[in-house]
Amino acid sequence: MTALAQQTTPTAARRPRQADDRGRWWRFSLLAVITAIVLVPLAAVVLLSLQPALGSAQTGATIENYLTVIASTDLGGWVTNSLIVTLATVVVSVLIAAPAGYVLSRGRGRLVAGFSLTLFVIQSLPVITAIIPLFILFAGLGLVDSLGGIVILYVGGSMSVAIWMMAAYFDSIPISLEEAAWMDGCSVFGSFWRVVLRNSLPGVLSTAIFAFLLAWNDYLVAVIFLRSDQNYTLPIGLQTFFQQNQTDWGPVMSVAVVMMIPPIVVFAVLNRYFSVGGIGGSLAGR
């Protein structure tokens, strides 16, 4: 019996391993297909940007479209305006969403519940419903055709989701950390600044990236509120290449590639900071 058991045990142990290997290959294949589906449009944009322009005598891959865009358009101004608007939106959104999310996470009471419900209602409303009233209001305040005006709009548009994101991450941080700081003499704000916020880097970065993408890629708000060429952002500048009867897709795709670079750089640089580990180990004895 012992010899028989020794012969059958390796075979029985090998079957779960084979099943795990098959499961991993299926997951790998599925992820590979999804990745290909996502990357094919991006590759098409890059390839089209490297094709010769209409009427050009050149053949093969060329950077002629990029040189044409730089020489004949205010691409630098568009990029600068987009960066100013986006960075201002990110900074203000994080500065407001972090303390508001902390109150939403730690606070209890009717006011907090009402605030949470208000955020949900605001989040559920489409942006287009507020565009006309806001345009009338901003026209009276002299904020139409102003980069500061659309920063206010972007911050307001990102607030509800940004606060929810920060509150959800603060919920994952044990309140015992704050209680320990209070025992050491920290105030409520001191424990928030020195303990909670320092352990919330992934949540802060997620909120910042959400605000970044909202402001960087927005077209609807910018096309309505920006009027002069010197205030155009990249999405509005991209629109100027489209003509009624004919569109030269080379320059269009060149600007599209320029628009893709900052988000890719941001994700590549900040990707290693998206880690939620290390919080639980801050509690002594747990």
mmCIF file of C-alpha atoms in Angstrom:
data_model
loop_
_atom_site.group_PDB
_atom_site.id
_atom_site.type_symbol
_atom_site.label_atom_id
_atom_site.label_comp_id
_atom_site.label_asym_id
_atom_site.label_seq_id
_atom_site.Cartn_x
_atom_site.Cartn_y
_atom_site.Cartn_z
ATOM 1 C CA MET A 1 0.000 0.000 0.000
ATOM 2 C CA THR A 2 2.834 2.395 0.856
ATOM 3 C CA ALA A 3 4.581 1.812 -2.477
ATOM 4 C CA LEU A 4 1.288 2.310 -4.333
ATOM 5 C CA ALA A 5 0.659 5.589 -2.517
ATOM 6 C CA GLN A 6 4.161 6.814 -3.359
ATOM 7 C CA GLN A 7 3.567 6.055 -7.048
ATOM 8 C CA THR A 8 0.213 7.844 -7.267
ATOM 9 C CA THR A 9 1.034 10.897 -5.186
ATOM 10 C CA PRO A 10 3.351 12.639 -7.730
ATOM 11 C CA THR A 11 0.760 12.162 -10.483
ATOM 12 C CA ALA A 12 -2.011 13.607 -8.318
ATOM 13 C CA ALA A 13 0.187 16.548 -7.372
ATOM 14 C CA ARG A 14 1.106 17.157 -11.020
ATOM 15 C CA ARG A 15 -2.524 17.618 -12.121
ATOM 16 C CA PRO A 16 -3.224 20.830 -10.147
ATOM 17 C CA ARG A 17 0.019 22.269 -11.478
ATOM 18 C CA GLN A 18 -0.997 21.503 -15.038
ATOM 19 C CA ALA A 19 -4.389 23.098 -14.413
ATOM 20 C CA ASP A 20 -2.687 26.214 -12.995
ATOM 21 C CA ASP A 21 -0.391 26.384 -16.022
ATOM 22 C CA ARG A 22 -3.377 26.181 -18.381
ATOM 23 C CA GLY A 23 -5.155 28.901 -16.426
ATOM 24 C CA ARG A 24 -2.109 31.146 -16.619
ATOM 25 C CA TRP A 25 -1.777 30.622 -20.354
ATOM 26 C CA TRP A 26 -5.452 31.486 -20.858
ATOM 27 C CA ARG A 27 -5.076 34.655 -18.793
ATOM 28 C CA PHE A 28 -1.870 35.562 -20.617
ATOM 29 C CA SER A 29 -3.527 35.008 -24.008
ATOM 30 C CA LEU A 30 -6.540 37.113 -23.019
ATOM 31 C CA LEU A 31 -4.330 39.957 -21.784
ATOM 32 C CA ALA A 32 -2.247 39.755 -24.969
ATOM 33 C CA VAL A 33 -5.378 40.087 -27.131
ATOM 34 C CA ILE A 34 -6.677 43.032 -25.081
ATOM 35 C CA THR A 35 -3.261 44.713 -25.246
ATOM 36 C CA ALA A 36 -3.144 44.266 -29.024
ATOM 37 C CA ILE A 37 -6.634 45.746 -29.408
ATOM 38 C CA VAL A 38 -5.583 48.785 -27.372
ATOM 39 C CA LEU A 39 -2.214 49.272 -29.079
ATOM 40 C CA VAL A 40 -3.346 48.849 -32.702
ATOM 41 C CA PRO A 41 -5.107 52.267 -32.873
ATOM 42 C CA LEU A 42 -2.116 53.926 -31.204
ATOM 43 C CA ALA A 43 0.257 52.303 -33.676
ATOM 44 C CA ALA A 44 -1.977 53.447 -36.547
ATOM 45 C CA VAL A 45 -1.805 57.049 -35.294
ATOM 46 C CA VAL A 46 2.005 56.943 -35.124
ATOM 47 C CA LEU A 47 2.331 55.340 -38.575
ATOM 48 C CA LEU A 48 -0.011 57.872 -40.175
ATOM 49 C CA SER A 49 1.960 60.727 -38.620
ATOM 50 C CA LEU A 50 5.115 59.393 -40.302
ATOM 51 C CA GLN A 51 3.588 59.153 -43.780
ATOM 52 C CA PRO A 52 4.419 61.846 -46.375
ATOM 53 C CA ALA A 53 2.007 64.771 -46.561
ATOM 54 C CA LEU A 54 -0.451 65.218 -49.415
ATOM 55 C CA GLY A 55 1.367 66.283 -52.589
ATOM 56 C CA SER A 56 4.784 65.485 -51.132
ATOM 57 C CA ALA A 57 7.447 63.877 -53.314
ATOM 58 C CA GLN A 58 8.945 61.939 -50.405
ATOM 59 C CA THR A 59 8.358 58.255 -49.877
ATOM 60 C CA GLY A 60 8.583 56.079 -46.795
ATOM 61 C CA ALA A 61 8.603 57.191 -43.184
ATOM 62 C CA THR A 62 9.366 60.859 -42.607
ATOM 63 C CA ILE A 63 9.068 63.508 -39.892
ATOM 64 C CA GLU A 64 7.909 66.056 -42.457
ATOM 65 C CA ASN A 65 4.480 66.327 -40.842
ATOM 66 C CA TYR A 66 6.005 67.230 -37.472
ATOM 67 C CA LEU A 67 8.250 69.876 -39.058
ATOM 68 C CA THR A 68 5.278 71.303 -40.955
ATOM 69 C CA VAL A 69 3.173 71.528 -37.823
ATOM 70 C CA ILE A 70 5.960 73.208 -35.850
ATOM 71 C CA ALA A 71 6.692 75.708 -38.630
ATOM 72 C CA SER A 72 3.152 76.608 -39.705
ATOM 73 C CA THR A 73 1.152 76.482 -36.466
ATOM 74 C CA ASP A 74 1.395 77.717 -32.897
ATOM 75 C CA LEU A 75 2.003 74.207 -31.564
ATOM 76 C CA GLY A 76 4.298 75.472 -28.803
ATOM 77 C CA GLY A 77 1.605 77.857 -27.578
ATOM 78 C CA TRP A 78 -1.011 75.103 -27.601
ATOM 79 C CA VAL A 79 1.239 72.805 -25.594
ATOM 80 C CA THR A 80 2.080 75.590 -23.133
ATOM 81 C CA ASN A 81 -1.572 76.488 -22.598
ATOM 82 C CA SER A 82 -2.522 72.851 -22.107
ATOM 83 C CA LEU A 83 0.282 72.330 -19.590
ATOM 84 C CA ILE A 84 -0.646 75.476 -17.639
ATOM 85 C CA VAL A 85 -4.319 74.557 -17.491
ATOM 86 C CA THR A 86 -3.648 70.900 -16.684
ATOM 87 C CA LEU A 87 -1.058 71.475 -13.949
ATOM 88 C CA ALA A 88 -3.215 74.156 -12.302
ATOM 89 C CA THR A 89 -6.208 71.809 -12.387
ATOM 90 C CA VAL A 90 -4.211 68.947 -10.864
ATOM 91 C CA VAL A 91 -2.753 71.036 -8.030
ATOM 92 C CA VAL A 92 -6.022 72.726 -7.065
ATOM 93 C CA SER A 93 -8.042 69.515 -7.383
ATOM 94 C CA VAL A 94 -5.704 67.558 -5.097
ATOM 95 C CA LEU A 95 -5.481 70.396 -2.552
ATOM 96 C CA ILE A 96 -9.274 70.537 -2.291
ATOM 97 C CA ALA A 97 -10.107 66.840 -2.698
ATOM 98 C CA ALA A 98 -7.669 65.580 -0.042
ATOM 99 C CA PRO A 99 -9.171 67.362 3.009
ATOM 100 C CA ALA A 100 -12.708 66.996 1.647
ATOM 101 C CA GLY A 101 -12.185 63.260 1.138
ATOM 102 C CA TYR A 102 -10.782 62.988 4.671
ATOM 103 C CA VAL A 103 -13.921 64.573 6.096
ATOM 104 C CA LEU A 104 -16.063 62.268 3.993
ATOM 105 C CA SER A 105 -14.088 59.228 5.170
ATOM 106 C CA ARG A 106 -13.810 59.998 8.884
ATOM 107 C CA GLY A 107 -16.820 62.215 9.518
ATOM 108 C CA ARG A 108 -20.186 60.968 10.684
ATOM 109 C CA GLY A 109 -23.452 62.867 10.758
ATOM 110 C CA ARG A 110 -26.230 64.288 8.646
ATOM 111 C CA LEU A 111 -24.099 67.024 7.137
ATOM 112 C CA VAL A 112 -21.498 64.537 5.929
ATOM 113 C CA ALA A 113 -24.213 62.225 4.579
ATOM 114 C CA GLY A 114 -25.847 65.166 2.797
ATOM 115 C CA PHE A 115 -22.489 66.223 1.374
ATOM 116 C CA SER A 116 -21.888 62.693 0.101
ATOM 117 C CA LEU A 117 -25.332 62.594 -1.531
ATOM 118 C CA THR A 118 -24.713 65.971 -3.150
ATOM 119 C CA LEU A 119 -21.481 64.705 -4.665
ATOM 120 C CA PHE A 120 -23.288 61.685 -6.079
ATOM 121 C CA VAL A 121 -25.999 63.865 -7.643
ATOM 122 C CA ILE A 122 -23.432 66.240 -9.160
ATOM 123 C CA GLN A 123 -21.421 63.328 -10.522
ATOM 124 C CA SER A 124 -24.496 61.848 -12.216
ATOM 125 C CA LEU A 125 -25.304 65.055 -14.135
ATOM 126 C CA PRO A 126 -23.861 65.380 -17.667
ATOM 127 C CA VAL A 127 -21.522 68.319 -18.238
ATOM 128 C CA ILE A 128 -23.562 69.651 -21.153
ATOM 129 C CA THR A 129 -26.449 70.566 -18.833
ATOM 130 C CA ALA A 130 -24.319 73.177 -17.065
ATOM 131 C CA ILE A 131 -22.457 74.622 -20.054
ATOM 132 C CA ILE A 132 -24.959 77.339 -21.041
ATOM 133 C CA PRO A 133 -25.646 78.651 -17.493
ATOM 134 C CA LEU A 134 -21.921 78.653 -16.765
ATOM 135 C CA PHE A 135 -21.157 80.479 -20.018
ATOM 136 C CA ILE A 136 -23.656 83.214 -19.125
ATOM 137 C CA LEU A 137 -22.211 83.476 -15.606
ATOM 138 C CA PHE A 138 -18.601 83.529 -16.775
ATOM 139 C CA ALA A 139 -19.392 86.102 -19.478
ATOM 140 C CA GLY A 140 -20.670 88.442 -16.778
ATOM 141 C CA LEU A 141 -17.509 87.862 -14.721
ATOM 142 C CA GLY A 142 -15.164 88.340 -17.674
ATOM 143 C CA LEU A 143 -13.869 84.758 -17.511
ATOM 144 C CA VAL A 144 -14.795 83.701 -21.056
ATOM 145 C CA ASP A 145 -11.748 83.215 -23.299
ATOM 146 C CA SER A 146 -9.561 82.889 -20.213
ATOM 147 C CA LEU A 147 -7.294 80.038 -19.163
ATOM 148 C CA GLY A 148 -8.162 80.778 -15.544
ATOM 149 C CA GLY A 149 -11.845 80.415 -16.369
ATOM 150 C CA ILE A 150 -11.509 76.911 -17.802
ATOM 151 C CA VAL A 151 -9.257 75.921 -14.878
ATOM 152 C CA ILE A 152 -12.178 76.774 -12.584
ATOM 153 C CA LEU A 153 -14.484 74.683 -14.769
ATOM 154 C CA TYR A 154 -12.092 71.718 -14.840
ATOM 155 C CA VAL A 155 -11.606 71.830 -11.073
ATOM 156 C CA GLY A 156 -15.359 71.956 -10.552
ATOM 157 C CA GLY A 157 -15.882 69.106 -13.007
ATOM 158 C CA SER A 158 -13.322 66.873 -11.336
ATOM 159 C CA MET A 159 -14.237 67.598 -7.715
ATOM 160 C CA SER A 160 -16.979 65.044 -7.157
ATOM 161 C CA VAL A 161 -14.997 62.079 -8.504
ATOM 162 C CA ALA A 162 -11.730 63.323 -6.972
ATOM 163 C CA ILE A 163 -13.272 63.576 -3.493
ATOM 164 C CA TRP A 164 -14.802 60.103 -3.821
ATOM 165 C CA MET A 165 -11.429 58.674 -4.856
ATOM 166 C CA MET A 166 -9.619 60.264 -1.918
ATOM 167 C CA ALA A 167 -12.305 59.191 0.538
ATOM 168 C CA ALA A 168 -12.169 55.605 -0.732
ATOM 169 C CA TYR A 169 -8.403 55.481 -0.198
ATOM 170 C CA PHE A 170 -8.582 57.103 3.236
ATOM 171 C CA ASP A 171 -11.042 54.369 4.234
ATOM 172 C CA SER A 172 -8.242 51.817 3.716
ATOM 173 C CA ILE A 173 -5.937 53.558 6.224
ATOM 174 C CA PRO A 174 -6.471 52.290 9.803
ATOM 175 C CA ILE A 175 -7.695 54.976 12.170
ATOM 176 C CA SER A 176 -5.368 53.442 14.769
ATOM 177 C CA LEU A 177 -2.500 55.311 13.098
ATOM 178 C CA GLU A 178 -4.223 58.617 13.785
ATOM 179 C CA GLU A 179 -5.086 57.614 17.334
ATOM 180 C CA ALA A 180 -1.420 56.862 17.973
ATOM 181 C CA ALA A 181 -0.489 60.294 16.606
ATOM 182 C CA TRP A 182 -3.107 61.943 18.829
ATOM 183 C CA MET A 183 -1.615 60.155 21.841
ATOM 184 C CA ASP A 184 1.747 61.691 20.909
ATOM 185 C CA GLY A 185 0.247 65.183 20.924
ATOM 186 C CA CYS A 186 -0.725 65.684 17.252
ATOM 187 C CA SER A 187 -3.770 67.706 16.386
ATOM 188 C CA VAL A 188 -6.401 66.425 13.988
ATOM 189 C CA PHE A 189 -4.876 68.411 11.133
ATOM 190 C CA GLY A 190 -1.374 67.347 12.211
ATOM 191 C CA SER A 191 -2.296 63.665 12.115
ATOM 192 C CA PHE A 192 -3.957 64.162 8.724
ATOM 193 C CA TRP A 193 -0.900 65.913 7.297
ATOM 194 C CA ARG A 194 1.839 63.810 8.877
ATOM 195 C CA VAL A 195 0.214 60.372 8.991
ATOM 196 C CA VAL A 196 -2.785 59.976 6.705
ATOM 197 C CA LEU A 197 -1.592 62.016 3.743
ATOM 198 C CA ARG A 198 1.914 60.544 3.839
ATOM 199 C CA ASN A 199 0.437 57.047 3.611
ATOM 200 C CA SER A 200 -1.917 58.061 0.785
ATOM 201 C CA LEU A 201 0.533 58.597 -2.074
ATOM 202 C CA PRO A 202 -1.175 56.074 -4.422
ATOM 203 C CA GLY A 203 -4.569 57.667 -3.753
ATOM 204 C CA VAL A 204 -3.209 61.167 -4.293
ATOM 205 C CA LEU A 205 -1.526 60.104 -7.538
ATOM 206 C CA SER A 206 -4.693 58.397 -8.786
ATOM 207 C CA THR A 207 -6.681 61.565 -8.108
ATOM 208 C CA ALA A 208 -4.011 63.705 -9.766
ATOM 209 C CA ILE A 209 -3.954 61.501 -12.871
ATOM 210 C CA PHE A 210 -7.753 61.632 -13.121
ATOM 211 C CA ALA A 211 -7.687 65.439 -12.989
ATOM 212 C CA PHE A 212 -4.748 65.482 -15.426
ATOM 213 C CA LEU A 213 -6.548 63.394 -18.051
ATOM 214 C CA LEU A 214 -9.790 65.351 -17.649
ATOM 215 C CA ALA A 215 -8.070 68.695 -18.273
ATOM 216 C CA TRP A 216 -5.556 67.492 -20.879
ATOM 217 C CA ASN A 217 -8.081 65.755 -23.140
ATOM 218 C CA ASP A 218 -11.079 68.061 -22.748
ATOM 219 C CA TYR A 219 -12.577 69.472 -25.925
ATOM 220 C CA LEU A 220 -16.193 70.414 -25.140
ATOM 221 C CA VAL A 221 -15.502 73.029 -22.456
ATOM 222 C CA ALA A 222 -12.492 74.479 -24.276
ATOM 223 C CA VAL A 223 -14.226 74.881 -27.623
ATOM 224 C CA ILE A 224 -17.075 76.831 -26.011
ATOM 225 C CA PHE A 225 -15.129 79.040 -23.618
ATOM 226 C CA LEU A 226 -11.925 79.733 -25.572
ATOM 227 C CA ARG A 227 -12.194 82.200 -28.450
ATOM 228 C CA SER A 228 -8.782 83.643 -29.312
ATOM 229 C CA ASP A 229 -5.975 81.747 -31.007
ATOM 230 C CA GLN A 230 -3.404 82.550 -28.307
ATOM 231 C CA ASN A 231 -5.533 80.758 -25.681
ATOM 232 C CA TYR A 232 -6.106 77.563 -27.656
ATOM 233 C CA THR A 233 -5.243 74.279 -25.972
ATOM 234 C CA LEU A 234 -4.089 71.202 -27.894
ATOM 235 C CA PRO A 235 -7.561 69.688 -28.542
ATOM 236 C CA ILE A 236 -8.748 73.003 -30.004
ATOM 237 C CA GLY A 237 -5.564 73.373 -32.011
ATOM 238 C CA LEU A 238 -6.104 69.889 -33.392
ATOM 239 C CA GLN A 239 -9.527 70.953 -34.628
ATOM 240 C CA THR A 240 -8.022 73.676 -36.826
ATOM 241 C CA PHE A 241 -6.576 71.024 -39.169
ATOM 242 C CA PHE A 242 -10.004 69.758 -40.188
ATOM 243 C CA GLN A 243 -11.346 71.365 -43.336
ATOM 244 C CA GLN A 244 -14.772 71.163 -44.884
ATOM 245 C CA ASN A 245 -13.856 69.180 -48.004
ATOM 246 C CA GLN A 246 -10.424 67.694 -47.345
ATOM 247 C CA THR A 247 -8.253 66.797 -44.349
ATOM 248 C CA ASP A 248 -4.519 66.166 -44.419
ATOM 249 C CA TRP A 249 -4.258 63.388 -41.862
ATOM 250 C CA GLY A 250 -0.487 63.566 -41.499
ATOM 251 C CA PRO A 251 -0.413 66.829 -39.495
ATOM 252 C CA VAL A 252 -3.528 65.763 -37.588
ATOM 253 C CA MET A 253 -1.866 62.569 -36.429
ATOM 254 C CA SER A 254 1.345 64.439 -35.640
ATOM 255 C CA VAL A 255 -0.512 66.662 -33.169
ATOM 256 C CA ALA A 256 -2.294 63.578 -31.842
ATOM 257 C CA VAL A 257 1.082 61.957 -31.134
ATOM 258 C CA VAL A 258 2.196 65.109 -29.309
ATOM 259 C CA MET A 259 -0.983 64.900 -27.220
ATOM 260 C CA MET A 260 -0.242 61.285 -26.298
ATOM 261 C CA ILE A 261 3.295 61.906 -25.063
ATOM 262 C CA PRO A 262 2.575 63.649 -21.704
ATOM 263 C CA PRO A 263 0.062 61.028 -20.432
ATOM 264 C CA ILE A 264 2.449 58.230 -21.419
ATOM 265 C CA VAL A 265 5.337 59.952 -19.627
ATOM 266 C CA VAL A 266 3.205 60.560 -16.527
ATOM 267 C CA PHE A 267 2.141 56.915 -16.315
ATOM 268 C CA ALA A 268 5.678 55.661 -16.986
ATOM 269 C CA VAL A 269 7.186 57.852 -14.255
ATOM 270 C CA LEU A 270 4.483 57.377 -11.602
ATOM 271 C CA ASN A 271 3.672 53.721 -12.200
ATOM 272 C CA ARG A 272 6.124 52.462 -9.558
ATOM 273 C CA TYR A 273 4.463 54.566 -6.867
ATOM 274 C CA PHE A 274 1.101 52.814 -7.225
ATOM 275 C CA SER A 275 1.518 50.497 -4.261
ATOM 276 C CA VAL A 276 -0.825 50.096 -1.306
ATOM 277 C CA GLY A 277 1.553 47.970 0.758
ATOM 278 C CA GLY A 278 3.283 49.068 3.925
ATOM 279 C CA ILE A 279 0.309 50.618 5.716
ATOM 280 C CA GLY A 280 -0.623 47.619 7.797
ATOM 281 C CA GLY A 281 2.961 47.214 9.023
ATOM 282 C CA SER A 282 2.798 50.650 10.612
ATOM 283 C CA LEU A 283 0.698 49.228 13.441
ATOM 284 C CA ALA A 284 2.846 47.812 16.205
ATOM 285 C CA GLY A 285 1.969 44.265 17.167
ATOM 286 C CA ARG A 286 -0.316 43.646 14.179
#
